[in-house]
Amino acid sequence: MSAETPAAPGQFIRRRLQFRAWRGTRPFWAGLLVLLGGFPIMYFPYAQLKLGHLTLAMATTAGAGSLIIGVLLVVLGISLWFQKHIRVFAGVAAILLALVSIPVSNFGGFGLGFLPALIGGAMAVSWAEGVPPVPEDAEEAGPVQGAAPEAATETAVDGMSESNESNDLSGTSPANGANGRHSAD
């Protein structure tokens, strides 16, 4: 394949729609914020800012702790993307790590790591998977063949059912000898 070979027509649109569908089934934005919150937390304790001939070291005594917090936040963000069933654990862990980063890591990476990690953790805890939409064709097609009819029994003038059958579906009516108690047979 050479550089002059064009991509298949519509491939970009198809890939974009696939990514959108994948993104919609998991807490994507929560994972992104948690992931991005980890980078400043692990970067600033090791950064050296140069202002002319003056070197400003922002190193703290807990540099290793900052690195661990930042790496854990990055791992939690990635795991939110690929393992959506751990969203509550990852969200609570991200919130706790963001709060711990305030005293350990230069006020949580000067707030640049603390705020996204905190918001992303809250979004992960509160995320719920959506219900897939019902296709419009199914609604317009009418009742499904074999489905129960809308009105199964007709009522008489006095409001009683014309049939002598009971409307009790639990099987615990006195007419059949059951009183709501079940035997352990």
PDB file of C-alpha atoms in Angstrom:
ATOM      1  CA  MET A   1       0.000   0.000   0.000  1.00  0.00           C
ATOM      2  CA  SER A   2       1.525   3.308  -1.020  1.00  0.00           C
ATOM      3  CA  ALA A   3       1.010   6.815   0.231  1.00  0.00           C
ATOM      4  CA  GLU A   4      -0.997   7.635  -2.868  1.00  0.00           C
ATOM      5  CA  THR A   5      -3.599   4.957  -2.181  1.00  0.00           C
ATOM      6  CA  PRO A   6      -6.697   6.720  -0.941  1.00  0.00           C
ATOM      7  CA  ALA A   7      -8.616   5.398   2.036  1.00  0.00           C
ATOM      8  CA  ALA A   8     -11.785   3.517   1.327  1.00  0.00           C
ATOM      9  CA  PRO A   9     -14.671   5.920   0.820  1.00  0.00           C
ATOM     10  CA  GLY A  10     -16.617   6.407   4.022  1.00  0.00           C
ATOM     11  CA  GLN A  11     -14.053   4.611   6.172  1.00  0.00           C
ATOM     12  CA  PHE A  12     -13.402   7.667   8.334  1.00  0.00           C
ATOM     13  CA  ILE A  13     -17.114   8.163   8.929  1.00  0.00           C
ATOM     14  CA  ARG A  14     -17.593   4.478   9.730  1.00  0.00           C
ATOM     15  CA  ARG A  15     -14.687   4.507  12.224  1.00  0.00           C
ATOM     16  CA  ARG A  16     -15.991   7.702  13.817  1.00  0.00           C
ATOM     17  CA  LEU A  17     -19.442   6.162  14.253  1.00  0.00           C
ATOM     18  CA  GLN A  18     -17.904   2.993  15.702  1.00  0.00           C
ATOM     19  CA  PHE A  19     -15.939   5.091  18.192  1.00  0.00           C
ATOM     20  CA  ARG A  20     -19.081   7.052  19.080  1.00  0.00           C
ATOM     21  CA  ALA A  21     -20.993   3.820  19.718  1.00  0.00           C
ATOM     22  CA  TRP A  22     -18.131   2.441  21.841  1.00  0.00           C
ATOM     23  CA  ARG A  23     -17.844   5.704  23.752  1.00  0.00           C
ATOM     24  CA  GLY A  24     -21.568   5.759  24.490  1.00  0.00           C
ATOM     25  CA  THR A  25     -21.520   2.397  26.273  1.00  0.00           C
ATOM     26  CA  ARG A  26     -19.034   3.349  28.977  1.00  0.00           C
ATOM     27  CA  PRO A  27     -18.085   6.292  31.216  1.00  0.00           C
ATOM     28  CA  PHE A  28     -15.706   7.715  28.618  1.00  0.00           C
ATOM     29  CA  TRP A  29     -15.570  11.339  29.755  1.00  0.00           C
ATOM     30  CA  ALA A  30     -15.161  10.330  33.393  1.00  0.00           C
ATOM     31  CA  GLY A  31     -12.215   8.131  32.429  1.00  0.00           C
ATOM     32  CA  LEU A  32     -10.696  10.909  30.346  1.00  0.00           C
ATOM     33  CA  LEU A  33     -10.888  13.433  33.186  1.00  0.00           C
ATOM     34  CA  VAL A  34      -9.419  10.975  35.708  1.00  0.00           C
ATOM     35  CA  LEU A  35      -6.643  10.091  33.265  1.00  0.00           C
ATOM     36  CA  LEU A  36      -5.823  13.727  32.521  1.00  0.00           C
ATOM     37  CA  GLY A  37      -5.929  14.568  36.230  1.00  0.00           C
ATOM     38  CA  GLY A  38      -3.132  12.106  36.911  1.00  0.00           C
ATOM     39  CA  PHE A  39      -0.547  13.779  34.668  1.00  0.00           C
ATOM     40  CA  PRO A  40      -0.107  17.111  36.480  1.00  0.00           C
ATOM     41  CA  ILE A  41      -0.115  15.365  39.837  1.00  0.00           C
ATOM     42  CA  MET A  42       2.805  13.166  38.849  1.00  0.00           C
ATOM     43  CA  TYR A  43       4.621  15.833  36.793  1.00  0.00           C
ATOM     44  CA  PHE A  44       4.871  18.889  39.059  1.00  0.00           C
ATOM     45  CA  PRO A  45       6.845  17.328  41.952  1.00  0.00           C
ATOM     46  CA  TYR A  46       9.598  16.447  39.472  1.00  0.00           C
ATOM     47  CA  ALA A  47       9.432  19.584  37.321  1.00  0.00           C
ATOM     48  CA  GLN A  48      12.083  22.271  37.258  1.00  0.00           C
ATOM     49  CA  LEU A  49      11.029  25.674  36.005  1.00  0.00           C
ATOM     50  CA  LYS A  50      13.769  27.870  34.512  1.00  0.00           C
ATOM     51  CA  LEU A  51      13.358  31.632  34.660  1.00  0.00           C
ATOM     52  CA  GLY A  52      16.466  33.047  33.029  1.00  0.00           C
ATOM     53  CA  HIS A  53      19.394  31.791  35.117  1.00  0.00           C
ATOM     54  CA  LEU A  54      17.143  30.938  38.038  1.00  0.00           C
ATOM     55  CA  THR A  55      16.029  27.317  38.388  1.00  0.00           C
ATOM     56  CA  LEU A  56      12.905  26.757  40.435  1.00  0.00           C
ATOM     57  CA  ALA A  57      12.538  23.185  41.693  1.00  0.00           C
ATOM     58  CA  MET A  58       9.030  22.272  42.788  1.00  0.00           C
ATOM     59  CA  ALA A  59      10.148  18.976  44.308  1.00  0.00           C
ATOM     60  CA  THR A  60       8.450  17.886  47.484  1.00  0.00           C
ATOM     61  CA  THR A  61       9.470  15.367  50.094  1.00  0.00           C
ATOM     62  CA  ALA A  62       6.668  13.117  48.920  1.00  0.00           C
ATOM     63  CA  GLY A  63       7.707  12.933  45.264  1.00  0.00           C
ATOM     64  CA  ALA A  64       7.317   9.150  45.185  1.00  0.00           C
ATOM     65  CA  GLY A  65       3.829   9.490  46.673  1.00  0.00           C
ATOM     66  CA  SER A  66       2.894  11.962  43.955  1.00  0.00           C
ATOM     67  CA  LEU A  67       4.168   9.599  41.305  1.00  0.00           C
ATOM     68  CA  ILE A  68       2.159   6.728  42.751  1.00  0.00           C
ATOM     69  CA  ILE A  69      -1.014   8.835  42.965  1.00  0.00           C
ATOM     70  CA  GLY A  70      -0.604  10.058  39.397  1.00  0.00           C
ATOM     71  CA  VAL A  71       0.051   6.588  37.986  1.00  0.00           C
ATOM     72  CA  LEU A  72      -2.935   5.166  39.872  1.00  0.00           C
ATOM     73  CA  LEU A  73      -5.176   7.904  38.481  1.00  0.00           C
ATOM     74  CA  VAL A  74      -3.993   7.163  34.939  1.00  0.00           C
ATOM     75  CA  VAL A  75      -4.622   3.434  35.440  1.00  0.00           C
ATOM     76  CA  LEU A  76      -8.078   4.127  36.907  1.00  0.00           C
ATOM     77  CA  GLY A  77      -8.934   6.356  33.942  1.00  0.00           C
ATOM     78  CA  ILE A  78      -7.936   3.674  31.444  1.00  0.00           C
ATOM     79  CA  SER A  79      -9.766   0.977  33.389  1.00  0.00           C
ATOM     80  CA  LEU A  80     -12.932   3.089  33.317  1.00  0.00           C
ATOM     81  CA  TRP A  81     -12.767   2.902  29.523  1.00  0.00           C
ATOM     82  CA  PHE A  82     -12.256  -0.826  29.218  1.00  0.00           C
ATOM     83  CA  GLN A  83     -13.940  -2.238  32.332  1.00  0.00           C
ATOM     84  CA  LYS A  84     -17.146  -0.320  32.859  1.00  0.00           C
ATOM     85  CA  HIS A  85     -18.385  -2.666  35.579  1.00  0.00           C
ATOM     86  CA  ILE A  86     -15.814  -1.281  38.060  1.00  0.00           C
ATOM     87  CA  ARG A  87     -16.999   2.297  37.614  1.00  0.00           C
ATOM     88  CA  VAL A  88     -18.120   2.791  41.239  1.00  0.00           C
ATOM     89  CA  PHE A  89     -14.868   1.459  42.689  1.00  0.00           C
ATOM     90  CA  ALA A  90     -12.740   3.422  40.229  1.00  0.00           C
ATOM     91  CA  GLY A  91     -14.768   6.595  40.817  1.00  0.00           C
ATOM     92  CA  VAL A  92     -14.489   6.405  44.599  1.00  0.00           C
ATOM     93  CA  ALA A  93     -10.786   5.565  44.356  1.00  0.00           C
ATOM     94  CA  ALA A  94     -10.224   8.522  42.007  1.00  0.00           C
ATOM     95  CA  ILE A  95     -12.007  10.877  44.411  1.00  0.00           C
ATOM     96  CA  LEU A  96      -9.948   9.633  47.359  1.00  0.00           C
ATOM     97  CA  LEU A  97      -6.680   9.842  45.423  1.00  0.00           C
ATOM     98  CA  ALA A  98      -7.547  13.367  44.280  1.00  0.00           C
ATOM     99  CA  LEU A  99      -8.182  14.391  47.885  1.00  0.00           C
ATOM    100  CA  VAL A 100      -4.948  12.770  49.078  1.00  0.00           C
ATOM    101  CA  SER A 101      -3.042  14.614  46.346  1.00  0.00           C
ATOM    102  CA  ILE A 102      -3.790  17.981  47.972  1.00  0.00           C
ATOM    103  CA  PRO A 103      -1.301  17.619  50.852  1.00  0.00           C
ATOM    104  CA  VAL A 104       1.039  15.205  49.073  1.00  0.00           C
ATOM    105  CA  SER A 105       1.515  16.682  45.620  1.00  0.00           C
ATOM    106  CA  ASN A 106       1.745  20.490  45.541  1.00  0.00           C
ATOM    107  CA  PHE A 107      -1.930  21.088  46.235  1.00  0.00           C
ATOM    108  CA  GLY A 108      -2.995  18.390  43.801  1.00  0.00           C
ATOM    109  CA  GLY A 109      -0.795  19.547  40.953  1.00  0.00           C
ATOM    110  CA  PHE A 110      -1.768  23.162  41.660  1.00  0.00           C
ATOM    111  CA  GLY A 111      -5.408  22.232  41.162  1.00  0.00           C
ATOM    112  CA  LEU A 112      -4.753  21.222  37.558  1.00  0.00           C
ATOM    113  CA  GLY A 113      -4.821  17.545  38.518  1.00  0.00           C
ATOM    114  CA  PHE A 114      -7.047  17.683  41.568  1.00  0.00           C
ATOM    115  CA  LEU A 115     -10.125  19.189  39.898  1.00  0.00           C
ATOM    116  CA  PRO A 116     -10.310  16.949  36.805  1.00  0.00           C
ATOM    117  CA  ALA A 117      -9.679  13.826  38.902  1.00  0.00           C
ATOM    118  CA  LEU A 118     -12.339  14.833  41.420  1.00  0.00           C
ATOM    119  CA  ILE A 119     -14.934  15.675  38.762  1.00  0.00           C
ATOM    120  CA  GLY A 120     -14.093  12.565  36.725  1.00  0.00           C
ATOM    121  CA  GLY A 121     -14.434  10.358  39.809  1.00  0.00           C
ATOM    122  CA  ALA A 122     -17.832  11.866  40.572  1.00  0.00           C
ATOM    123  CA  MET A 123     -18.915  11.357  36.965  1.00  0.00           C
ATOM    124  CA  ALA A 124     -17.794   7.709  37.113  1.00  0.00           C
ATOM    125  CA  VAL A 125     -19.789   7.029  40.268  1.00  0.00           C
ATOM    126  CA  SER A 126     -22.927   8.656  38.874  1.00  0.00           C
ATOM    127  CA  TRP A 127     -22.742   7.153  35.357  1.00  0.00           C
ATOM    128  CA  ALA A 128     -25.492   4.741  34.351  1.00  0.00           C
ATOM    129  CA  GLU A 129     -25.722   2.844  31.110  1.00  0.00           C
ATOM    130  CA  GLY A 130     -28.465   4.125  28.846  1.00  0.00           C
ATOM    131  CA  VAL A 131     -31.354   2.131  27.475  1.00  0.00           C
ATOM    132  CA  PRO A 132     -31.006   1.387  23.762  1.00  0.00           C
ATOM    133  CA  PRO A 133     -33.647   3.167  21.677  1.00  0.00           C
ATOM    134  CA  VAL A 134     -36.544   1.161  20.296  1.00  0.00           C
ATOM    135  CA  PRO A 135     -36.451   0.951  16.499  1.00  0.00           C
ATOM    136  CA  GLU A 136     -39.176   3.033  14.882  1.00  0.00           C
ATOM    137  CA  ASP A 137     -40.165   0.182  12.568  1.00  0.00           C
ATOM    138  CA  ALA A 138     -41.282  -1.952  15.537  1.00  0.00           C
ATOM    139  CA  GLU A 139     -43.637   0.742  16.813  1.00  0.00           C
ATOM    140  CA  GLU A 140     -45.288   1.302  13.436  1.00  0.00           C
ATOM    141  CA  ALA A 141     -45.715  -2.391  12.635  1.00  0.00           C
ATOM    142  CA  GLY A 142     -48.547  -2.790  15.144  1.00  0.00           C
ATOM    143  CA  PRO A 143     -49.047  -5.719  17.502  1.00  0.00           C
ATOM    144  CA  VAL A 144     -46.660  -8.609  17.211  1.00  0.00           C
ATOM    145  CA  GLN A 145     -48.160 -11.861  16.006  1.00  0.00           C
ATOM    146  CA  GLY A 146     -48.791 -14.147  18.966  1.00  0.00           C
ATOM    147  CA  ALA A 147     -48.828 -11.317  21.478  1.00  0.00           C
ATOM    148  CA  ALA A 148     -51.553 -11.002  24.095  1.00  0.00           C
ATOM    149  CA  PRO A 149     -54.528  -8.962  22.948  1.00  0.00           C
ATOM    150  CA  GLU A 150     -55.148  -5.559  24.512  1.00  0.00           C
ATOM    151  CA  ALA A 151     -58.487  -6.484  26.133  1.00  0.00           C
ATOM    152  CA  ALA A 152     -58.604 -10.196  26.890  1.00  0.00           C
ATOM    153  CA  THR A 153     -61.921 -10.245  28.745  1.00  0.00           C
ATOM    154  CA  GLU A 154     -64.984  -8.178  28.156  1.00  0.00           C
ATOM    155  CA  THR A 155     -66.892  -6.722  31.063  1.00  0.00           C
ATOM    156  CA  ALA A 156     -70.613  -6.844  31.465  1.00  0.00           C
ATOM    157  CA  VAL A 157     -72.803  -3.895  32.322  1.00  0.00           C
ATOM    158  CA  ASP A 158     -72.449  -4.404  36.073  1.00  0.00           C
ATOM    159  CA  GLY A 159     -68.614  -4.349  35.837  1.00  0.00           C
ATOM    160  CA  MET A 160     -68.144  -8.051  36.521  1.00  0.00           C
ATOM    161  CA  SER A 161     -66.353 -10.343  34.144  1.00  0.00           C
ATOM    162  CA  GLU A 162     -68.573 -12.444  31.925  1.00  0.00           C
ATOM    163  CA  SER A 163     -66.398 -15.472  32.422  1.00  0.00           C
ATOM    164  CA  ASN A 164     -66.449 -17.305  35.738  1.00  0.00           C
ATOM    165  CA  GLU A 165     -62.654 -17.483  35.848  1.00  0.00           C
ATOM    166  CA  SER A 166     -60.763 -15.777  38.617  1.00  0.00           C
ATOM    167  CA  ASN A 167     -58.468 -12.860  37.836  1.00  0.00           C
ATOM    168  CA  ASP A 168     -56.041 -14.038  40.550  1.00  0.00           C
ATOM    169  CA  LEU A 169     -52.824 -15.031  38.814  1.00  0.00           C
ATOM    170  CA  SER A 170     -50.890 -15.830  41.985  1.00  0.00           C
ATOM    171  CA  GLY A 171     -52.494 -19.231  42.490  1.00  0.00           C
ATOM    172  CA  THR A 172     -53.324 -18.454  46.115  1.00  0.00           C
ATOM    173  CA  SER A 173     -57.079 -18.017  46.009  1.00  0.00           C
ATOM    174  CA  PRO A 174     -59.317 -19.917  48.418  1.00  0.00           C
ATOM    175  CA  ALA A 175     -61.167 -21.392  45.421  1.00  0.00           C
ATOM    176  CA  ASN A 176     -58.241 -23.671  44.567  1.00  0.00           C
ATOM    177  CA  GLY A 177     -57.457 -24.599  48.182  1.00  0.00           C
ATOM    178  CA  ALA A 178     -54.345 -22.443  48.553  1.00  0.00           C
ATOM    179  CA  ASN A 179     -54.223 -19.783  51.224  1.00  0.00           C
ATOM    180  CA  GLY A 180     -50.941 -18.124  50.385  1.00  0.00           C
ATOM    181  CA  ARG A 181     -48.783 -20.655  52.193  1.00  0.00           C
ATOM    182  CA  HIS A 182     -46.442 -22.797  50.186  1.00  0.00           C
ATOM    183  CA  SER A 183     -45.435 -26.304  51.110  1.00  0.00           C
ATOM    184  CA  ALA A 184     -41.834 -27.403  51.134  1.00  0.00           C
ATOM    185  CA  ASP A 185     -42.463 -30.524  49.060  1.00  0.00           C
TER     186      ASP A 185
END
